[in-house]
Amino acid sequence: MQKLVLLCLIFFNFFAGALGQTQVNSLLCENRINPTGIDVSQPLLSWQLSGNRRNIHQSAYELRVGTSSKSLSQGKGLVWNSGKVSADQSVHVPYGGNPLSSGKKYYWQVRVWDDKGQASGWSPVAEWQMGLLQPGDWKASWIEPGFIQDSVSRPSPLFRKTFQASKKIQSATAYITARGMYEARINGQRVGDALLTPGWTSYRTRLQYQQYDVSNLLRQGANAIGVTLGVGWYSGHLVWENSKNHYGARTALLFQLNIQYTDGTEEVISSDNSWKSSTGSILYSEIYHGETIDARKEKEGWSDPGYDDHTWSGVQLSGDNNKSNLIATINEPVKRHEPFKPIKIFTTPAGEKVMDFGQNLVGWVQVRIRGNAGDSIVLQHAEVLDKNGNFYTENLRLARQKNTYIFKGNGTELFEPHFTFQGFRYVKVTGFNGEISPDNFTAYALYSDMPATGEFSCSNQLINQLQHNIQWGQRGNFLDVPTDCPQRDERLGWTADAQAFSRTAAYNRQVNNFFAKWLKDVAADQRADGSVPFVVPNVLGPSDMGSAGWADAATIVPWNMYLAYADRRLLEQQYPSMKAWVEYIRGKSQQDLWNSGFHFGDWLFYHPDDDLDGRAAVTDKYLITQCYYAHSTQLLINAAQVLGKTADVAEYTALLQRIKAAFMKEYVTPSGRLVSSTQTAYVLALNFDMLPEDLREQAALRLVENVKSYNNHLTTGFLGTPYLCHVLSRFGHLDVAYTLLLQESYPSWLYPVKMGATTIWERWDGQKPDHTFENASMNSFNHYAYGAIGDWMYRVITGIDTKEDAPGYRQIIIRPRPGGSLTQASGTLQTYYGQIKSSWQLQNGQFILDVEVPANTTATVYVPVKNGGTVMENGKAVSELKDIKLLNNDKDQALFEIGSGKYHFTTAL
Ligand code: RAM
């Protein structure tokens, strides 16, 4: 019967497609596919339209939500039927039905009417499950091991509970979190595939729990739960100098299992003083330092019901039973992704056995090997080899990145760590006498499971490698929080790095929920006076805050997310935090000038060792602070406009004028020269519109002159770099922007690529041309900040952008700008509406542009032309085509508007 229904559905969809009928699919709830653990009262629902004609728009929709998928089609037991709503909105439509209940699953469908008034069929059924909405829904208590724990090496405790499920099970949901990290099992099987849970948040106010449908793991009769804890971010070593216990010294578990029986009754099994505890094979586990596993200490079958636990200790109820900070998890958890095999195993000049995985990645190595009981194999991890080809770990500072596995000696054993991760390309193997081969090792990349959305490629292979490096920088540093680096004793949520990269990040992957979660931590860790920490979650001191370009993450990231995803609710939630930050600066300013306090400035700008001719590009720090003061104020105004806060718009617009006037007075000569004659100074002043219109052109020329004076090299640091090429292309110097992008010698984006980089480096010269390294105290080879050029590659080279007043790609801009020596470039972006594509090539004097626009959006396309030449679409002049609206065709450019569909444009160039 089920098969028949499926077949009918397939046929129906096929014929509907063939008939040109609009279809609805790709349903998302809170930006995720069939999520569990929703704790908002009005989840946001999105869907995509598709069909094979052009210009498809939605004119109306109908949503229905019920408590079973059956009830939907029968229209019975619905908790919401929106009725036919005349609206074109297909993204972030708030649920508007009856109140939603804790832990309940809801099923939903949508159908739409297109621009011709034609109804689609109902979409496939999607679902979501609510989290625990009320504090009282938590029956579980926080528990800690019942034995005295070794406070130095802190072996991972095991927790165990057995119970009888007396009746037939309908469904079961587990809600789990920890102070520390946890890995849970039911009847010997791992619960879910999320890693490093519960993730990292500002634990004191926000601790995520994860929710799992475990119906399939349970059985009628005897069941067992087993949970292992690690110290994780909660009490593990964090920040430099081996400090630890940032949130507390005692790891603890909170576990609740809600079972629904087929007879309608419910049973709750939760962590309480009936549980047992012991230790197992994990002797030591620290994020920075790695894990030690002694397989001989493994308690075989310890999470099965039949295991004999009479030697185990009991547990103790935690002295701190607080549950008020518990929140559902909104972002995608960390998961295991790409596997890598060693591409080479070799002996270094120093005589060490080293494996090369070919990619600097973040994750761990799984080992499958035989050894004698009590023998061990030790893996140490490094990003690079030194000048002589030796294994180099100095830049890891105190982070040991070392996993030790001790064999139990009963055949092939499989090892991998649990509560740590390593940043590496090379792995040194010691302590093992047997032969090793690539078959014994697999490295897995771990990162937050954000859907991949963007792809960029072009005719220059070095730029393609740069794009690869940007993507891998993002993978490695989007591990539940956006970190600066993933390998040394740092790995913190540095705010400048995050803001600088956030827009690029939103091209490469769907980072909406990832940043929405982090921004809540930004707000949570914001000081009462509005200052924003250097790192979030804040594990530095209470006064490590308020640096320009760092703290502005509080305004920049929400705005960038709004542009990319148009989730107004996120702006609304962050608005108080945005405003508090601007107000903090206002409080620190005198005569509208913010020139006090500590600031990192244009971090890691061009600063050669042989600074004999004064070439270092030092930008006045307070010139920078003033630019960010203006920028944050501007973004606050933008947000206030979107949210209809007219009084704020008026107030901050007036303030912004004064900020800019103060800037002019303090930092700009009457003829428009800035007091710091650096690229970053001009870039920030121009990008944030600090100068009046009539001074901008000359300022851009000074920037160009500056670039030329460095023989066509950039000299910018963390703050200037993201906007450098944008400013150049915006002010008519596209050629200079391309020259910088394609520059291969230091400092440039391609210099590391030429040096064999597979990720973005922290410093332009992390490894010098003679293969010696920059200072080991700060020299990460996986640091995404300079990867912010990715945004320019998508937005200018392939020209894919969103209109700011129709964000989230509701109204798309396709404005490819060929240049440099590129003969071809191609970009795709998966948006909430569907795929956008812009792919161009220059061929025999022709500019060929293939464009794809998703349904329910429009795109304004800019095509470069020669001498006012015409643009053809599939062989016909654009001006003659009904479904293309020509807006303008001047000497250099043709401009038109299109709706959804695929287009093939050509013009002579
Ligand atoms: C270092 C890192 C980080 C930067 C701070 C100021 O720890 O380079 O990326 O933001 O310094």
XYZ file of N, CA, C and O in Angstrom, residues 742-812:
284
model
N 45.286 38.746 -7.746
C 46.112 37.811 -8.509
C 47.605 37.923 -8.173
O 48.415 37.180 -8.726
N 47.931 38.827 -7.279
C 49.329 38.994 -6.860
C 49.825 37.688 -6.214
O 49.157 37.136 -5.357
N 50.992 37.253 -6.639
C 51.473 35.972 -6.096
C 52.574 36.121 -5.062
O 52.903 35.176 -4.355
N 53.190 37.319 -5.000
C 54.271 37.442 -4.016
C 53.764 38.109 -2.746
O 52.748 38.811 -2.748
N 54.471 37.889 -1.682
C 54.118 38.377 -0.345
C 54.082 39.889 -0.293
O 54.964 40.506 -0.854
N 53.189 40.563 0.402
C 51.984 39.984 1.011
C 50.822 39.936 0.008
O 50.545 40.921 -0.663
N 50.168 38.813 -0.040
C 49.034 38.646 -0.957
C 48.256 37.396 -0.570
O 48.715 36.601 0.238
N 47.094 37.245 -1.179
C 46.290 36.047 -0.894
C 46.903 34.805 -1.532
O 46.754 33.706 -1.034
N 47.575 35.024 -2.683
C 48.092 33.845 -3.381
C 49.478 33.417 -2.909
O 49.916 32.315 -3.231
N 50.137 34.277 -2.129
C 51.472 33.873 -1.649
C 51.383 32.561 -0.845
O 52.101 31.598 -1.148
N 50.490 32.473 0.149
C 50.393 31.193 0.877
C 50.015 30.028 -0.050
O 50.495 28.905 0.128
N 49.175 30.321 -1.030
C 48.776 29.260 -1.971
C 50.013 28.739 -2.687
O 50.227 27.524 -2.797
N 50.850 29.663 -3.144
C 52.086 29.262 -3.829
C 53.020 28.486 -2.896
O 53.833 27.695 -3.336
N 52.884 28.766 -1.592
C 53.725 28.058 -0.617
C 53.119 26.710 -0.228
O 53.581 26.050 0.701
N 52.036 26.341 -0.868
C 51.443 25.027 -0.618
C 50.366 24.997 0.449
O 49.979 23.922 0.922
N 49.842 26.178 0.836
C 48.805 26.214 1.882
C 47.541 25.485 1.425
O 47.200 25.510 0.237
N 46.879 24.847 2.366
C 45.583 24.224 2.062
C 44.472 24.854 2.897
O 43.331 24.415 2.852
N 44.847 25.849 3.700
C 43.887 26.641 4.476
C 44.404 28.077 4.475
O 45.507 28.331 4.000
N 43.610 28.988 5.034
C 44.050 30.385 5.126
C 44.947 30.530 6.351
O 44.680 29.949 7.391
N 46.001 31.310 6.219
C 46.927 31.509 7.323
C 46.550 32.732 8.150
O 45.937 33.674 7.643
N 46.996 32.704 9.395
C 46.777 33.848 10.278
C 47.564 35.076 9.809
O 47.105 36.201 9.921
N 48.751 34.826 9.285
C 49.618 35.930 8.896
C 49.961 35.801 7.430
O 50.080 34.695 6.906
N 50.156 36.953 6.797
C 50.474 36.926 5.369
C 51.751 36.129 5.124
O 51.928 35.522 4.080
N 52.668 36.174 6.115
C 53.952 35.496 5.913
C 54.186 34.426 6.976
O 55.280 34.313 7.518
N 53.164 33.656 7.285
C 53.298 32.575 8.268
C 54.545 31.744 8.009
O 55.275 31.372 8.913
N 54.751 31.457 6.746
C 56.003 30.795 6.358
C 56.661 31.686 5.299
O 56.027 32.071 4.315
N 57.893 32.018 5.522
C 58.585 32.975 4.644
C 59.089 32.275 3.389
O 59.176 31.045 3.358
N 59.464 33.075 2.389
C 59.945 32.451 1.142
C 61.097 31.473 1.374
O 61.228 30.495 0.659
N 61.900 31.714 2.429
C 62.995 30.763 2.673
C 62.537 29.600 3.572
O 63.344 28.851 4.109
N 61.226 29.497 3.741
C 60.599 28.398 4.500
C 60.813 28.462 6.004
O 60.466 27.521 6.715
N 61.383 29.550 6.499
C 61.401 29.718 7.949
C 60.032 30.259 8.345
O 59.275 30.744 7.498
N 59.738 30.188 9.641
C 58.403 30.569 10.091
C 58.380 31.933 10.766
O 59.387 32.384 11.309
N 57.206 32.526 10.793
C 56.937 33.701 11.629
C 57.050 33.251 13.087
O 57.016 32.055 13.388
N 57.053 34.213 13.969
C 57.154 33.937 15.396
C 56.151 32.871 15.865
O 54.948 33.020 15.652
N 56.665 31.843 16.511
C 55.810 30.706 16.892
C 54.750 31.082 17.917
O 53.772 30.353 18.114
N 54.918 32.233 18.553
C 53.945 32.579 19.593
C 52.588 32.931 18.974
O 51.574 32.950 19.676
N 52.568 33.225 17.695
C 51.280 33.508 17.064
C 51.383 33.238 15.573
O 51.620 34.142 14.778
N 51.234 32.014 15.211
C 51.414 31.672 13.801
C 50.573 30.462 13.420
O 51.063 29.360 13.207
N 49.286 30.736 13.313
C 48.367 29.657 12.964
C 48.311 29.495 11.449
O 48.357 30.482 10.706
N 48.173 28.271 11.009
C 48.022 28.029 9.576
C 46.577 27.684 9.213
O 46.315 27.141 8.159
N 45.691 27.986 10.135
C 44.268 27.763 9.829
C 43.435 28.806 10.556
O 42.910 28.562 11.642
N 43.303 29.960 9.904
C 42.743 31.146 10.545
C 41.921 31.834 9.470
O 42.475 32.354 8.516
N 40.619 31.879 9.579
C 39.867 32.268 8.372
C 39.838 33.755 8.038
O 39.402 34.142 6.969
N 40.298 34.648 8.937
C 40.054 36.085 8.747
C 40.409 36.600 7.348
O 39.586 37.253 6.704
N 41.592 36.294 6.866
C 41.968 36.813 5.539
C 41.191 36.132 4.406
O 41.213 36.595 3.274
N 40.478 35.092 4.738
C 39.605 34.450 3.747
C 38.392 35.301 3.418
O 37.592 34.945 2.555
N 38.267 36.451 4.082
C 37.133 37.351 3.819
C 37.105 37.841 2.374
O 36.091 38.373 1.926
N 38.170 37.634 1.636
C 38.164 37.978 0.208
C 37.129 37.134 -0.547
O 36.673 37.506 -1.632
N 36.732 36.024 0.015
C 35.750 35.151 -0.643
C 34.475 35.903 -0.985
O 33.857 35.679 -2.036
N 34.076 36.788 -0.122
C 32.874 37.597 -0.340
C 33.006 38.405 -1.636
O 32.073 38.487 -2.428
N 34.190 38.977 -1.875
C 34.406 39.761 -3.097
C 34.394 38.844 -4.321
O 33.883 39.192 -5.369
N 34.943 37.660 -4.154
C 34.970 36.726 -5.281
C 33.544 36.364 -5.720
O 33.227 36.352 -6.900
N 32.693 36.084 -4.752
C 31.293 35.787 -5.113
C 30.569 37.048 -5.612
O 29.873 37.026 -6.606
N 30.746 38.119 -4.861
C 29.897 39.292 -5.100
C 30.324 40.133 -6.282
O 29.514 40.802 -6.899
N 31.627 40.107 -6.580
C 32.096 40.939 -7.690
C 32.506 40.082 -8.893
O 32.056 40.330 -10.002
N 33.292 39.059 -8.684
C 33.731 38.286 -9.861
C 32.532 37.601 -10.515
O 32.297 37.748 -11.708
N 31.754 36.853 -9.722
C 30.569 36.221 -10.335
C 29.356 37.138 -10.213
O 28.359 36.951 -10.893
N 29.439 38.120 -9.330
C 28.400 39.149 -9.248
C 27.119 38.727 -8.569
O 26.085 39.370 -8.740
N 27.137 37.683 -7.767
C 25.913 37.254 -7.083
C 25.748 38.046 -5.787
O 26.598 38.005 -4.909
N 24.647 38.746 -5.679
C 24.419 39.569 -4.491
C 22.907 39.676 -4.252
O 22.104 39.282 -5.093
N 22.569 40.220 -3.090
C 21.151 40.475 -2.816
C 20.935 41.975 -2.728
O 21.838 42.707 -2.329
N 19.747 42.420 -3.093
C 19.440 43.836 -2.848
C 19.269 44.007 -1.358
O 18.642 43.175 -0.703
N 19.793 45.100 -0.836
C 19.720 45.285 0.619
C 18.288 45.536 1.078
O 17.922 45.192 2.200
N 17.471 46.125 0.216
C 16.088 46.370 0.647
C 15.154 45.221 0.276
O 13.943 45.295 0.516
N 15.678 44.177 -0.294
C 14.912 42.940 -0.498
C 15.869 41.805 -0.192
O 16.287 41.060 -1.075
N 16.289 41.702 1.088
C 17.413 40.828 1.432
C 17.070 39.350 1.328
O 15.924 38.982 1.030
N 18.083 38.543 1.606
C 17.877 37.094 1.569
C 17.681 36.604 0.147
O 17.096 35.556 -0.077
N 18.130 37.414 -0.838
C 18.032 37.039 -2.252
C 16.595 36.967 -2.745
O 16.264 36.221 -3.648
N 15.746 37.770 -2.101
C 14.370 37.920 -2.603
C 14.449 38.671 -3.924
O 13.764 38.353 -4.877
N 15.281 39.718 -3.932
C 15.616 40.386 -5.191
C 17.125 40.285 -5.353
O 17.890 40.800 -4.550
N 17.461 39.590 -6.404
C 18.867 39.211 -6.604
C 19.553 40.218 -7.513
O 18.920 40.808 -8.391
